[in-house]
Coordinates of C-alpha atoms in Angstrom, one line a residue:
Chain A
M292 CA 16.9 -25.2 7.1
L293 CA 17.8 -27.1 3.8
Q294 CA 14.8 -28.8 4.1
Y295 CA 12.6 -25.9 4.8
T296 CA 14.3 -24.3 1.5
I297 CA 13.3 -27.3 -0.7
R298 CA 9.7 -27.5 0.7
R299 CA 9.4 -23.7 0.1
L300 CA 10.9 -24.0 -3.5
L301 CA 8.2 -26.7 -4.2
A302 CA 5.6 -24.5 -2.8
I303 CA 6.8 -21.8 -5.0
L304 CA 6.4 -24.1 -8.2
V305 CA 2.7 -25.1 -7.0
T306 CA 1.8 -21.6 -6.2
L307 CA 3.2 -20.6 -9.8
L308 CA 0.9 -23.0 -11.3
V309 CA -1.9 -22.0 -9.6
I310 CA -1.4 -18.4 -10.5
A311 CA -0.6 -19.4 -14.3
T312 CA -3.8 -21.6 -14.2
L313 CA -6.2 -18.9 -12.7
T314 CA -4.8 -16.2 -15.2
F315 CA -5.3 -18.4 -18.2
V316 CA -8.9 -19.1 -17.1
L317 CA -9.5 -15.2 -16.0
M318 CA -8.1 -13.9 -19.3
H319 CA -10.1 -16.4 -21.5
C320 CA -13.3 -15.3 -19.3
I321 CA -12.9 -11.7 -20.5
P322 CA -14.8 -10.7 -23.6
G323 CA -12.9 -9.8 -26.9
G324 CA -9.6 -11.8 -28.6
P325 CA -6.5 -10.5 -29.8
F326 CA -7.6 -9.9 -33.3
A327 CA -10.9 -8.7 -32.7
S328 CA -10.8 -5.3 -34.1
E329 CA -13.4 -2.5 -35.3
K330 CA -12.6 -3.9 -39.0
E331 CA -13.6 -7.3 -39.2
L332 CA -11.0 -9.5 -40.9
P333 CA -12.2 -11.8 -43.6
P334 CA -13.2 -15.5 -42.4
P335 CA -10.3 -17.2 -44.1
I336 CA -7.5 -14.9 -42.9
L337 CA -8.9 -14.8 -39.3
Q338 CA -8.8 -19.0 -39.6
N339 CA -5.2 -18.8 -40.8
I340 CA -4.1 -16.4 -37.8
N341 CA -6.0 -18.6 -35.6
A342 CA -4.5 -21.6 -36.8
R343 CA -1.1 -20.0 -36.7
Y344 CA -1.5 -19.3 -33.0
H345 CA -3.1 -22.5 -32.2
L346 CA -6.2 -20.5 -31.3
D347 CA -8.5 -22.9 -32.8
W348 CA -7.7 -25.6 -30.7
P349 CA -9.8 -26.3 -27.6
L350 CA -8.7 -24.6 -24.5
W351 CA -7.4 -27.4 -22.6
K352 CA -5.1 -28.4 -25.4
Q353 CA -3.8 -24.6 -25.6
Y354 CA -3.3 -24.9 -21.8
F355 CA -1.5 -27.9 -21.8
D356 CA 0.3 -26.8 -24.8
Y357 CA 1.5 -23.6 -23.2
L358 CA 2.6 -25.6 -19.9
A359 CA 4.6 -27.6 -22.0
H360 CA 6.2 -24.5 -23.7
L361 CA 6.6 -22.5 -20.2
A362 CA 8.5 -25.4 -18.6
R363 CA 11.2 -25.0 -21.1
W364 CA 10.7 -21.1 -20.5
D365 CA 9.6 -20.7 -23.8
L366 CA 6.7 -18.0 -23.4
G367 CA 5.5 -18.1 -27.1
P368 CA 5.1 -15.4 -29.7
S369 CA 3.6 -12.1 -28.9
F370 CA 0.3 -11.7 -30.5
K371 CA 0.5 -7.9 -30.7
Y372 CA 4.4 -7.4 -31.9
E373 CA 5.0 -9.4 -34.5
S374 CA 8.2 -10.9 -35.0
M375 CA 8.7 -10.6 -31.2
T376 CA 8.4 -13.2 -28.9
V377 CA 7.6 -12.6 -25.0
N378 CA 10.8 -13.7 -23.9
D379 CA 12.3 -11.0 -26.3
I380 CA 9.9 -8.5 -24.3
I381 CA 11.1 -9.6 -21.0
N382 CA 14.4 -9.5 -22.0
N383 CA 14.3 -6.3 -23.5
G384 CA 12.5 -4.6 -20.8
F385 CA 13.3 -5.9 -17.8
P386 CA 16.9 -4.9 -17.4
V387 CA 15.8 -1.3 -18.0
S388 CA 13.2 -1.4 -15.5
A389 CA 15.0 -3.6 -12.9
T390 CA 18.0 -0.7 -12.9
L391 CA 15.6 2.1 -12.4
G392 CA 13.7 -0.1 -9.7
G393 CA 16.9 -1.3 -8.1
I394 CA 18.2 2.4 -7.8
A395 CA 14.5 3.5 -6.5
L396 CA 14.6 0.6 -4.2
G397 CA 18.1 1.6 -3.0
I398 CA 17.0 5.1 -2.4
A399 CA 13.6 4.2 -0.4
V400 CA 15.7 1.8 1.6
I401 CA 18.5 3.8 2.6
F402 CA 16.7 7.3 2.9
G403 CA 13.5 5.8 4.3
I404 CA 15.3 3.9 7.3
T405 CA 17.9 6.8 8.0
A406 CA 14.9 9.3 8.0
G407 CA 13.0 6.9 10.2
I408 CA 15.8 6.6 12.7
I409 CA 16.5 10.3 12.9
A410 CA 12.8 11.1 13.6
S411 CA 12.4 8.4 16.2
M412 CA 15.6 9.7 18.0
N413 CA 14.1 13.0 18.2
Q414 CA 10.6 12.6 18.6
Y415 CA 8.3 15.8 18.5
K416 CA 11.3 17.8 17.6
W417 CA 11.9 19.9 14.4
Q418 CA 13.9 17.0 12.9
D419 CA 10.8 14.7 13.6
N420 CA 8.4 17.4 12.4
L421 CA 10.5 18.0 9.2
V422 CA 10.7 13.9 8.5
M423 CA 6.9 13.2 9.0
F424 CA 6.0 16.4 6.9
L425 CA 7.9 15.1 3.9
A426 CA 6.6 11.6 4.5
T427 CA 3.1 12.8 4.5
I428 CA 3.8 14.7 1.0
G429 CA 5.2 11.5 -0.3
F430 CA 2.2 9.6 0.5
S431 CA -0.3 12.1 -0.5
V432 CA 1.2 13.3 -3.8
P433 CA 0.7 10.5 -6.4
S434 CA 3.7 9.5 -8.8
F435 CA 2.3 11.2 -11.7
I436 CA 1.9 14.7 -10.2
L437 CA 5.4 14.2 -9.0
A438 CA 7.0 13.2 -12.0
S439 CA 5.3 16.1 -14.0
L440 CA 6.7 18.5 -11.3
F441 CA 9.9 17.1 -11.7
I442 CA 10.0 17.3 -15.4
F443 CA 8.4 21.1 -15.1
V444 CA 10.9 22.3 -12.5
F445 CA 14.2 20.5 -13.6
S446 CA 13.9 20.0 -17.4
Y447 CA 11.5 22.8 -18.5
K448 CA 12.4 25.8 -16.0
L449 CA 16.0 25.0 -15.0
G450 CA 17.1 22.7 -17.7
W451 CA 19.4 20.8 -15.6
L452 CA 18.0 17.1 -16.5
P453 CA 16.6 15.8 -19.6
A454 CA 13.0 15.1 -19.6
A455 CA 12.7 11.8 -20.7
L456 CA 14.1 8.5 -22.5
W457 CA 16.6 6.3 -21.3
G458 CA 20.5 5.6 -21.7
S459 CA 22.5 8.5 -19.4
P460 CA 22.9 8.5 -15.9
Q461 CA 21.1 11.9 -15.8
Q462 CA 17.8 10.2 -17.4
V463 CA 17.7 8.1 -14.3
I464 CA 17.4 10.6 -11.6
M465 CA 13.9 11.8 -11.8
P466 CA 12.2 8.7 -12.9
A467 CA 14.0 7.0 -9.9
L468 CA 13.1 9.7 -7.5
A469 CA 9.5 9.5 -8.5
L470 CA 9.3 6.1 -8.1
S471 CA 10.9 6.0 -4.5
A472 CA 8.8 8.6 -3.0
L473 CA 6.1 6.4 -1.9
P474 CA 8.1 3.6 -0.6
T475 CA 10.7 6.1 1.1
A476 CA 8.0 7.9 2.9
F477 CA 6.3 4.5 4.0
I478 CA 9.3 3.1 5.2
A479 CA 10.2 6.5 7.1
R480 CA 6.7 6.2 8.8
M481 CA 7.1 2.4 9.6
V482 CA 10.8 2.8 11.2
R483 CA 10.0 5.9 13.2
S484 CA 6.8 4.0 14.5
T485 CA 8.2 0.8 15.3
M486 CA 11.7 2.4 16.7
L487 CA 9.8 4.5 19.2
E488 CA 8.2 1.5 20.4
V489 CA 11.5 -0.7 20.5
L490 CA 13.3 2.3 22.1
A491 CA 10.9 2.4 25.0
Q492 CA 11.7 -1.1 25.9
D493 CA 13.6 -2.2 28.9
Y494 CA 16.7 -4.0 27.1
I495 CA 17.5 -0.5 25.6
R496 CA 17.6 1.1 28.7
T497 CA 19.8 -1.6 29.7
A498 CA 22.1 -1.1 26.8
W499 CA 22.3 2.8 27.4
A500 CA 22.9 2.1 31.3
K501 CA 25.6 -0.4 30.0
G502 CA 27.1 2.6 28.6
L503 CA 26.8 1.6 25.1
S504 CA 27.5 4.3 22.3
G505 CA 24.3 5.5 20.6
G506 CA 25.4 4.0 17.4
L507 CA 25.6 0.5 18.9
V508 CA 22.4 0.8 20.7
V509 CA 20.5 2.0 17.7
Y510 CA 22.0 -0.2 15.2
R511 CA 22.7 -3.5 17.0
H512 CA 20.1 -3.7 19.7
A513 CA 16.9 -1.2 18.5
L514 CA 17.3 -1.1 14.6
K515 CA 17.1 -4.9 14.0
N516 CA 13.9 -5.3 15.7
A517 CA 12.4 -2.3 14.5
L518 CA 12.9 -3.3 10.7
L519 CA 10.5 -6.6 10.9
P520 CA 7.5 -4.7 9.2
V521 CA 9.7 -3.1 6.6
F522 CA 10.8 -6.3 5.5
S523 CA 7.4 -7.6 5.3
Y524 CA 6.7 -4.9 2.8
L525 CA 9.9 -4.9 0.9
G526 CA 8.9 -8.6 -0.6
P527 CA 5.9 -7.4 -2.7
L528 CA 7.5 -3.7 -3.3
T529 CA 10.6 -5.6 -4.7
A530 CA 8.4 -7.4 -7.2
Q531 CA 6.7 -4.2 -8.1
I532 CA 9.4 -1.9 -8.5
L533 CA 11.7 -4.1 -10.2
T534 CA 9.5 -4.9 -12.9
G535 CA 8.5 -1.4 -13.5
S536 CA 5.7 0.9 -13.1
F537 CA 3.2 1.5 -16.0
V538 CA 2.7 5.5 -14.8
V539 CA 6.5 6.6 -14.6
E540 CA 7.9 4.6 -17.5
R541 CA 5.0 6.3 -19.5
I542 CA 5.7 9.8 -18.4
F543 CA 9.3 9.4 -19.1
A544 CA 9.1 7.5 -22.2
I545 CA 11.6 4.6 -20.9
P546 CA 11.2 1.4 -22.7
G547 CA 10.8 -0.8 -19.5
M548 CA 8.4 -3.7 -19.2
G549 CA 6.0 -1.4 -16.9
R550 CA 3.5 -0.9 -19.8
H551 CA 3.3 -4.4 -20.7
F552 CA 1.3 -5.2 -17.4
V553 CA -1.6 -2.9 -18.8
T554 CA -1.2 -2.7 -22.5
S555 CA -1.2 -6.4 -22.8
I556 CA -4.5 -7.1 -21.0
A557 CA -5.9 -4.3 -23.4
N558 CA -4.7 -5.9 -26.6
R559 CA -5.7 -9.5 -25.3
D560 CA -2.3 -10.3 -26.1
Y561 CA -2.8 -13.6 -24.3
T562 CA 0.8 -14.8 -24.5
T563 CA 2.2 -11.4 -23.0
I564 CA -0.3 -11.5 -20.2
M565 CA 0.6 -14.8 -19.3
G566 CA 4.4 -14.4 -19.9
V567 CA 4.8 -10.9 -17.8
T568 CA 2.2 -12.1 -15.0
I569 CA 4.3 -15.4 -14.4
F570 CA 7.9 -13.5 -14.6
Y571 CA 6.4 -11.0 -12.0
S572 CA 4.9 -14.0 -9.9
I573 CA 8.4 -15.7 -9.9
I574 CA 10.0 -12.4 -8.4
L575 CA 7.3 -11.9 -5.9
L576 CA 7.4 -15.4 -4.8
L577 CA 11.3 -15.7 -4.4
A578 CA 11.3 -12.1 -2.5
N579 CA 8.7 -13.5 0.1
F580 CA 10.8 -16.4 0.5
L581 CA 14.0 -14.7 1.0
V582 CA 11.7 -12.2 3.6
D583 CA 10.8 -15.0 5.5
I584 CA 14.2 -16.2 6.2
A585 CA 15.3 -12.7 6.6
Y586 CA 13.1 -12.8 9.7
A587 CA 14.6 -15.6 11.3
Y588 CA 17.8 -13.3 11.1
L589 CA 16.1 -10.0 12.6
D590 CA 14.4 -12.0 15.1
P591 CA 15.8 -15.2 16.1
R592 CA 13.2 -16.3 18.2
I593 CA 10.8 -16.6 15.1
K594 CA 10.6 -20.0 13.8
V595 CA 9.1 -19.8 10.3
A596 CA 10.5 -23.0 9.3
G597 CA 9.0 -25.1 12.4
G598 CA 5.3 -25.3 13.1
K599 CA 3.5 -25.3 16.3
E600 CA 5.3 -27.1 19.1
Chain B
M1066 CA 15.2 6.3 73.6
Q1067 CA 13.6 9.7 72.9
V1068 CA 9.6 10.2 73.4
V1069 CA 7.8 11.6 70.7
P1070 CA 5.9 14.5 71.9
Q1071 CA 2.1 14.0 71.7
L1072 CA 1.5 17.3 69.9
D1073 CA 3.3 16.6 67.0
F1074 CA 1.3 13.9 65.5
E1075 CA -2.4 13.2 65.0
P1076 CA -4.0 9.8 64.6
V1077 CA -5.1 9.6 61.4
T1078 CA -8.6 8.8 61.2
R1079 CA -9.5 5.7 59.4
K1080 CA -11.4 6.1 56.1
A1081 CA -14.8 4.1 56.0
N1082 CA -13.6 1.7 53.3
P1083 CA -10.0 2.0 52.6
E1084 CA -10.3 -1.1 49.7
K1085 CA -13.0 1.2 47.7
I1086 CA -11.8 1.9 44.2
I1087 CA -11.8 5.8 43.7
R1088 CA -11.8 5.8 40.0
P1089 CA -14.1 3.4 37.9
S1090 CA -12.3 0.8 36.3
T1091 CA -11.7 1.7 32.6
T1092 CA -11.7 -1.0 29.7
Y1093 CA -8.8 -1.0 27.2
W1094 CA -11.2 0.8 24.9
Q1095 CA -12.4 3.5 27.1
D1096 CA -8.7 4.1 28.3
A1097 CA -7.8 4.2 24.6
W1098 CA -10.4 6.8 23.9
R1099 CA -9.6 9.0 27.0
R1100 CA -5.9 9.2 25.7
L1101 CA -6.9 10.0 22.3
K1102 CA -8.9 12.7 23.3
K1103 CA -5.9 14.3 24.9
H1104 CA -3.7 14.2 21.9
R1105 CA -4.1 17.5 20.2
L1106 CA -3.2 16.7 16.5
A1107 CA -5.3 13.4 16.4
M1108 CA -8.3 15.6 17.9
A1109 CA -7.4 17.7 14.8
G1110 CA -7.4 14.9 12.3
L1111 CA -10.7 13.7 13.6
V1112 CA -12.2 17.3 13.2
I1113 CA -10.9 17.8 9.8
I1114 CA -12.2 14.3 8.7
S1115 CA -15.6 14.8 10.2
F1116 CA -15.6 18.5 8.5
L1117 CA -14.6 16.7 5.1
L1118 CA -17.6 14.3 5.7
V1119 CA -19.9 17.0 6.6
T1120 CA -19.1 19.1 3.7
A1121 CA -18.9 16.0 1.3
A1122 CA -22.5 15.4 2.4
V1123 CA -24.1 18.8 2.4
G1124 CA -21.7 20.7 0.1
P1125 CA -23.1 19.7 -3.4
V1126 CA -26.7 20.5 -2.0
L1127 CA -25.9 24.0 -0.8
S1128 CA -23.8 25.0 -3.9
P1129 CA -25.8 26.6 -6.6
Y1130 CA -23.8 24.7 -9.2
S1131 CA -24.5 21.1 -10.0
Y1132 CA -21.2 18.7 -10.4
S1133 CA -22.5 18.1 -14.1
D1134 CA -23.6 21.7 -15.2
Q1135 CA -21.5 22.7 -18.1
S1136 CA -21.1 26.7 -19.0
L1137 CA -19.2 26.8 -22.2
M1138 CA -19.2 30.8 -21.7
E1139 CA -17.0 30.5 -18.7
T1140 CA -14.6 27.6 -19.1
N1141 CA -11.1 27.6 -17.5
Q1142 CA -11.9 30.3 -15.2
P1143 CA -9.6 31.1 -12.6
P1144 CA -10.9 31.1 -8.8
S1145 CA -13.0 34.0 -8.4
A1146 CA -16.0 35.3 -6.0
K1147 CA -18.3 33.3 -8.5
H1148 CA -16.4 30.1 -8.6
W1149 CA -14.3 29.6 -5.7
F1150 CA -12.1 27.0 -7.0
G1151 CA -12.5 28.1 -10.6
T1152 CA -13.9 26.0 -13.4
D1153 CA -12.8 23.2 -15.5
N1154 CA -12.6 23.1 -19.4
L1155 CA -16.4 22.7 -19.7
G1156 CA -16.9 25.5 -17.3
R1157 CA -18.1 23.3 -14.4
D1158 CA -17.5 24.7 -11.1
L1159 CA -14.5 23.2 -9.7
L1160 CA -15.9 23.6 -5.9
T1161 CA -18.9 21.5 -6.7
R1162 CA -17.0 19.0 -8.2
V1163 CA -14.2 18.5 -5.4
L1164 CA -16.9 18.5 -2.9
Y1165 CA -19.1 15.9 -4.8
G1166 CA -15.7 13.8 -5.5
A1167 CA -15.1 13.8 -1.9
R1168 CA -18.0 11.8 -1.5
I1169 CA -16.6 8.8 -3.6
S1170 CA -12.8 9.3 -2.5
L1171 CA -13.7 9.5 1.0
A1172 CA -15.9 6.3 0.8
I1173 CA -13.2 4.4 -1.0
G1174 CA -10.7 5.5 1.5
F1175 CA -13.0 4.4 4.5
V1176 CA -14.3 1.1 2.8
T1177 CA -10.8 0.1 2.0
S1178 CA -9.2 0.7 5.2
L1179 CA -12.2 -1.0 6.8
I1180 CA -11.4 -4.1 4.7
S1181 CA -7.6 -4.1 5.4
L1182 CA -8.3 -3.6 9.0
G1183 CA -10.9 -6.2 9.3
I1184 CA -10.0 -8.8 6.7
G1185 CA -6.2 -8.1 6.8
V1186 CA -5.4 -7.9 10.5
T1187 CA -7.8 -11.0 11.3
Y1188 CA -6.1 -13.1 8.4
G1189 CA -2.4 -12.1 9.3
A1190 CA -2.9 -12.7 12.9
V1191 CA -4.3 -16.2 12.3
A1192 CA -1.7 -17.1 9.9
G1193 CA 1.0 -15.8 12.4
F1194 CA -0.3 -17.2 15.3
F1195 CA -0.9 -20.7 14.2
G1196 CA 2.5 -20.6 11.9
G1197 CA 3.6 -23.9 10.2
R1198 CA 1.3 -25.5 7.8
V1199 CA -1.5 -23.1 8.3
D1200 CA 0.6 -20.4 7.8
N1201 CA 2.2 -21.8 4.9
V1202 CA -1.1 -22.3 3.1
M1203 CA -2.6 -18.9 4.0
M1204 CA 0.4 -17.0 2.9
R1205 CA 0.3 -18.6 -0.4
I1206 CA -3.1 -17.5 -1.1
V1207 CA -2.0 -14.2 -0.2
D1208 CA 0.9 -14.7 -2.8
I1209 CA -1.6 -16.1 -5.4
L1210 CA -3.6 -13.0 -5.0
Y1211 CA -0.9 -10.7 -5.3
G1212 CA 0.4 -12.4 -8.4
L1213 CA -3.0 -12.2 -10.3
P1214 CA -2.8 -9.2 -12.7
F1215 CA -5.1 -6.7 -11.0
V1216 CA -6.6 -5.0 -14.3
L1217 CA -7.7 -8.6 -15.5
Y1218 CA -9.9 -9.2 -12.7
V1219 CA -11.2 -5.6 -12.7
I1220 CA -12.4 -6.2 -16.3
L1221 CA -13.6 -9.5 -15.4
L1222 CA -15.7 -7.9 -12.3
M1223 CA -17.1 -5.2 -14.6
V1224 CA -18.0 -7.6 -17.2
I1225 CA -19.8 -9.7 -14.6
L1226 CA -21.3 -6.9 -12.5
E1227 CA -22.1 -3.4 -14.2
P1228 CA -19.2 -0.7 -13.9
G1229 CA -19.7 1.3 -10.9
L1230 CA -18.7 2.3 -7.4
K1231 CA -19.9 -1.1 -6.0
T1232 CA -17.5 -2.7 -8.4
I1233 CA -14.6 -0.8 -7.6
F1234 CA -15.0 -1.6 -4.1
I1235 CA -15.0 -5.2 -4.6
A1236 CA -11.9 -4.9 -6.9
L1237 CA -9.9 -2.9 -4.1
G1238 CA -11.2 -5.3 -1.7
I1239 CA -9.9 -8.1 -3.2
V1240 CA -6.3 -6.6 -3.1
Y1241 CA -6.1 -4.0 -0.5
W1242 CA -5.9 -6.4 2.4
L1243 CA -2.8 -8.4 1.4
N1244 CA -0.2 -6.0 2.6
M1245 CA -1.8 -5.5 5.7
A1246 CA -2.0 -9.5 6.2
R1247 CA 1.8 -9.7 5.5
I1248 CA 2.8 -7.4 7.8
V1249 CA 0.6 -8.2 10.5
R1250 CA 1.6 -11.9 10.3
G1251 CA 5.4 -10.8 10.3
E1252 CA 4.7 -8.9 13.5
I1253 CA 2.8 -11.8 15.0
L1254 CA 5.5 -14.3 14.2
S1255 CA 7.8 -12.4 16.3
L1256 CA 5.5 -11.1 19.2
K1257 CA 4.0 -14.7 19.8
E1258 CA 7.5 -15.7 20.9
R1259 CA 7.6 -13.2 23.6
E1260 CA 7.3 -14.3 27.2
F1261 CA 4.1 -12.1 27.8
I1262 CA 2.3 -14.7 25.5
L1263 CA 4.1 -17.3 27.2
A1264 CA 2.6 -16.1 30.5
A1265 CA -0.9 -15.4 29.0
R1266 CA -0.9 -19.3 27.6
V1267 CA 0.3 -20.4 31.2
T1268 CA -2.3 -18.9 32.8
G1269 CA -4.9 -20.3 30.6
V1270 CA -5.9 -17.5 28.1
G1271 CA -7.6 -18.6 25.3
T1272 CA -6.4 -18.4 21.6
G1273 CA -9.0 -16.1 20.5
R1274 CA -8.3 -13.9 23.5
I1275 CA -4.5 -14.0 23.0
I1276 CA -4.6 -12.6 19.2
W1277 CA -6.8 -10.0 20.0
R1278 CA -6.3 -8.5 23.4
H1279 CA -2.2 -9.5 23.6
L1280 CA -0.8 -9.9 20.0
V1281 CA -3.1 -7.4 17.8
P1282 CA -2.5 -4.2 20.3
N1283 CA 0.8 -4.9 20.3
A1284 CA 1.2 -4.8 16.7
M1285 CA -0.9 -1.6 16.3
G1286 CA 2.1 0.8 15.4
P1287 CA 2.8 -0.9 12.0
I1288 CA -1.1 -1.6 11.4
I1289 CA -1.7 2.1 11.9
V1290 CA 1.1 2.9 9.4
T1291 CA -0.2 0.7 6.9
M1292 CA -3.8 1.8 6.9
T1293 CA -2.4 5.4 6.4
L1294 CA -0.8 3.8 3.3
V1295 CA -3.6 2.1 2.0
I1296 CA -6.3 5.1 1.9
P1297 CA -4.1 7.1 -0.6
E1298 CA -3.1 4.2 -2.6
A1299 CA -6.7 3.2 -2.8
I1300 CA -8.0 6.6 -3.7
F1301 CA -5.3 6.8 -6.4
T1302 CA -5.8 3.3 -7.8
E1303 CA -9.4 4.2 -8.3
A1304 CA -8.2 7.3 -10.4
F1305 CA -6.1 4.8 -12.4
L1306 CA -8.8 2.6 -12.6
S1307 CA -11.1 5.6 -14.1
Y1308 CA -8.1 6.5 -16.4
L1309 CA -8.3 3.2 -18.0
G1310 CA -12.3 3.9 -18.2
L1311 CA -13.1 1.1 -15.6
G1312 CA -13.9 3.6 -12.5
V1313 CA -16.7 6.0 -12.1
S1314 CA -17.8 7.3 -15.2
A1315 CA -17.7 11.0 -16.2
P1316 CA -19.6 13.2 -15.2
V1317 CA -19.1 12.0 -12.2
A1318 CA -15.6 12.7 -10.7
S1319 CA -13.5 11.5 -7.7
W1320 CA -10.7 13.3 -6.4
G1321 CA -7.9 11.0 -8.2
V1322 CA -10.0 11.7 -11.4
L1323 CA -10.0 15.4 -10.8
A1324 CA -6.3 15.5 -10.0
S1325 CA -5.4 13.5 -13.4
E1326 CA -7.6 16.0 -15.2
G1327 CA -6.3 18.9 -13.7
Y1328 CA -2.5 17.4 -14.3
Q1329 CA -3.5 17.6 -18.0
A1330 CA -3.9 21.4 -17.7
I1331 CA -0.7 22.1 -15.5
R1332 CA 0.8 24.5 -17.4
S1333 CA -2.1 26.6 -18.3
Y1334 CA -4.6 26.5 -15.6
P1335 CA -2.8 25.2 -12.4
W1336 CA -5.7 25.7 -10.1
Q1337 CA -7.4 22.7 -11.7
L1338 CA -4.9 20.3 -10.4
F1339 CA -4.0 22.3 -7.0
F1340 CA -7.3 22.2 -5.4
P1341 CA -8.1 18.5 -5.8
A1342 CA -4.4 17.8 -4.7
L1343 CA -5.0 19.9 -1.8
F1344 CA -8.2 18.1 -0.5
I1345 CA -6.1 15.1 -1.1
S1346 CA -3.3 16.2 0.8
V1347 CA -5.3 17.7 3.7
T1348 CA -7.2 14.4 4.1
M1349 CA -3.8 12.3 4.0
L1350 CA -2.7 14.7 6.6
A1351 CA -5.7 14.2 8.9
F1352 CA -5.6 10.6 8.6
N1353 CA -2.0 10.5 9.4
F1354 CA -2.5 12.9 12.6
L1355 CA -5.5 10.5 13.5
G1356 CA -3.4 7.4 12.9
D1357 CA -0.4 8.7 15.0
G1358 CA -2.9 9.6 18.1
L1359 CA -4.6 5.9 17.7
R1360 CA -1.5 4.5 17.5
D1361 CA -0.1 6.2 21.0
A1362 CA -3.7 5.4 22.3
L1363 CA -3.9 1.9 21.5
D1364 CA -0.2 1.1 22.7
P1365 CA -0.8 -1.3 25.8
R1366 CA 2.3 -0.2 27.1
M1367 CA 1.5 3.6 27.5
R1368 CA -1.8 2.5 29.4
K1369 CA -2.0 4.0 33.1

């Protein structure tokens, strides 16, 4: 296990390097630069700016310079937000996005799994129909419509909750619900579908026949086997939801880091593009690694570490 | 011992050929289709999808309006006999636009679901089945594609190719099989350790046959659920790309674009959001029904 962990961590480093390199190449391939604007800057000023950010260096030199700084987790100054480094951007934005995302993730996992279990235990009855109906709505209503409906109803009509901004617990409720709608719906459907399969298996009948209580059968015997695809989905979901959503954070004016994934590219803010991509990738790779370990816990037969015998 | 009276029993005449198979043997797919036909909701889903496809193809032709005809005297009209779904802020007939948008959004839905089914399932199944180093390398490639910023390579694609539907398909095609690959791979990792796979191997079934006939059908549940997620996600990603100026360009509009345009007028002209959203939801509902039916039909354990 230890050997496997070390090998995977090394693989994560290599994968990160590939992602960083590809992102670097891709972003220099797209036309435009951070200081290209409609109003052309006088050449000497542009020269000075380029010299300040080392943009006058040949690309390979910029690349290795960036990697050398990256090794010390120095992500460089932002091109767009003067006097801010990319480290600052992440340090300011990530705690906000992660708090919101963590709550949304918790909602999705708890409600999704519970709803899925209830639906599968009552197949084709009203509980099942209700869960599936809600899940379908969760699928088909995009977060920006859901978010604006929430604002319209709870802030504008009823005045219960603040419409935007960040700071108080009340301000978390609506964005967290809007963020969690789709993953909750997906997890509920997935759990229902896999639970139905697992519940039909022989060992579950055996468990019932042994006279085990319903809770024991469901949680000990069935759920563990039904959760596998949910875990597969949780890896990428965790990375996505913790680093913030462009749409939801924009609608609720939340100072997270979600917007940087889009605006940095629009601004050709090279260091920010690299910084947020690498940060996101680290969370993604670690989450996927943890999921692979969790597989072995859910189903002891799985040998992720070993190869083919 | 009692003697059985002769009258009570009559010898059964032997049938001509007792070994004769009465029912023609059905293949896996025939059987699945037969069961799908019995699933009422699934057939309803199929009918709705077919109906949408037909109206998307014929509707814009039959409509007296064109999706791009502006009529500035009739802007933001509520639904009426003349304009069934009302008009938008440039006086364009919303019904025509929704039907025309169906072409784009349904095409996006179908193409991405085929990609996620074709590439995602194959990729995940191969990675999961072979495991070890093969799995490690294949999954790291998935991680890399997942880590790269989506908007970045969409812009790059738009620069290399021209903006348009084809480019959107390619952009969506690059990412929309990744989730499927991960989920299928996880399922296969577990399924391949089961006894029936051991039995198949012992009886000498080939690798390809084990994957396609034994492993994938048993992973059908998660595959179908993932596919029903992929379709709406793709439809809304396209809307997001259009919002960034990278999707289909005006005056052509997809459902996603119509919904986000309608959303801006939600306070004053709610029908502009309602109709596109209704069509999206009905489509999703139909796909979900069909998906549930397919799951039941393709499940090898339910085979009779």
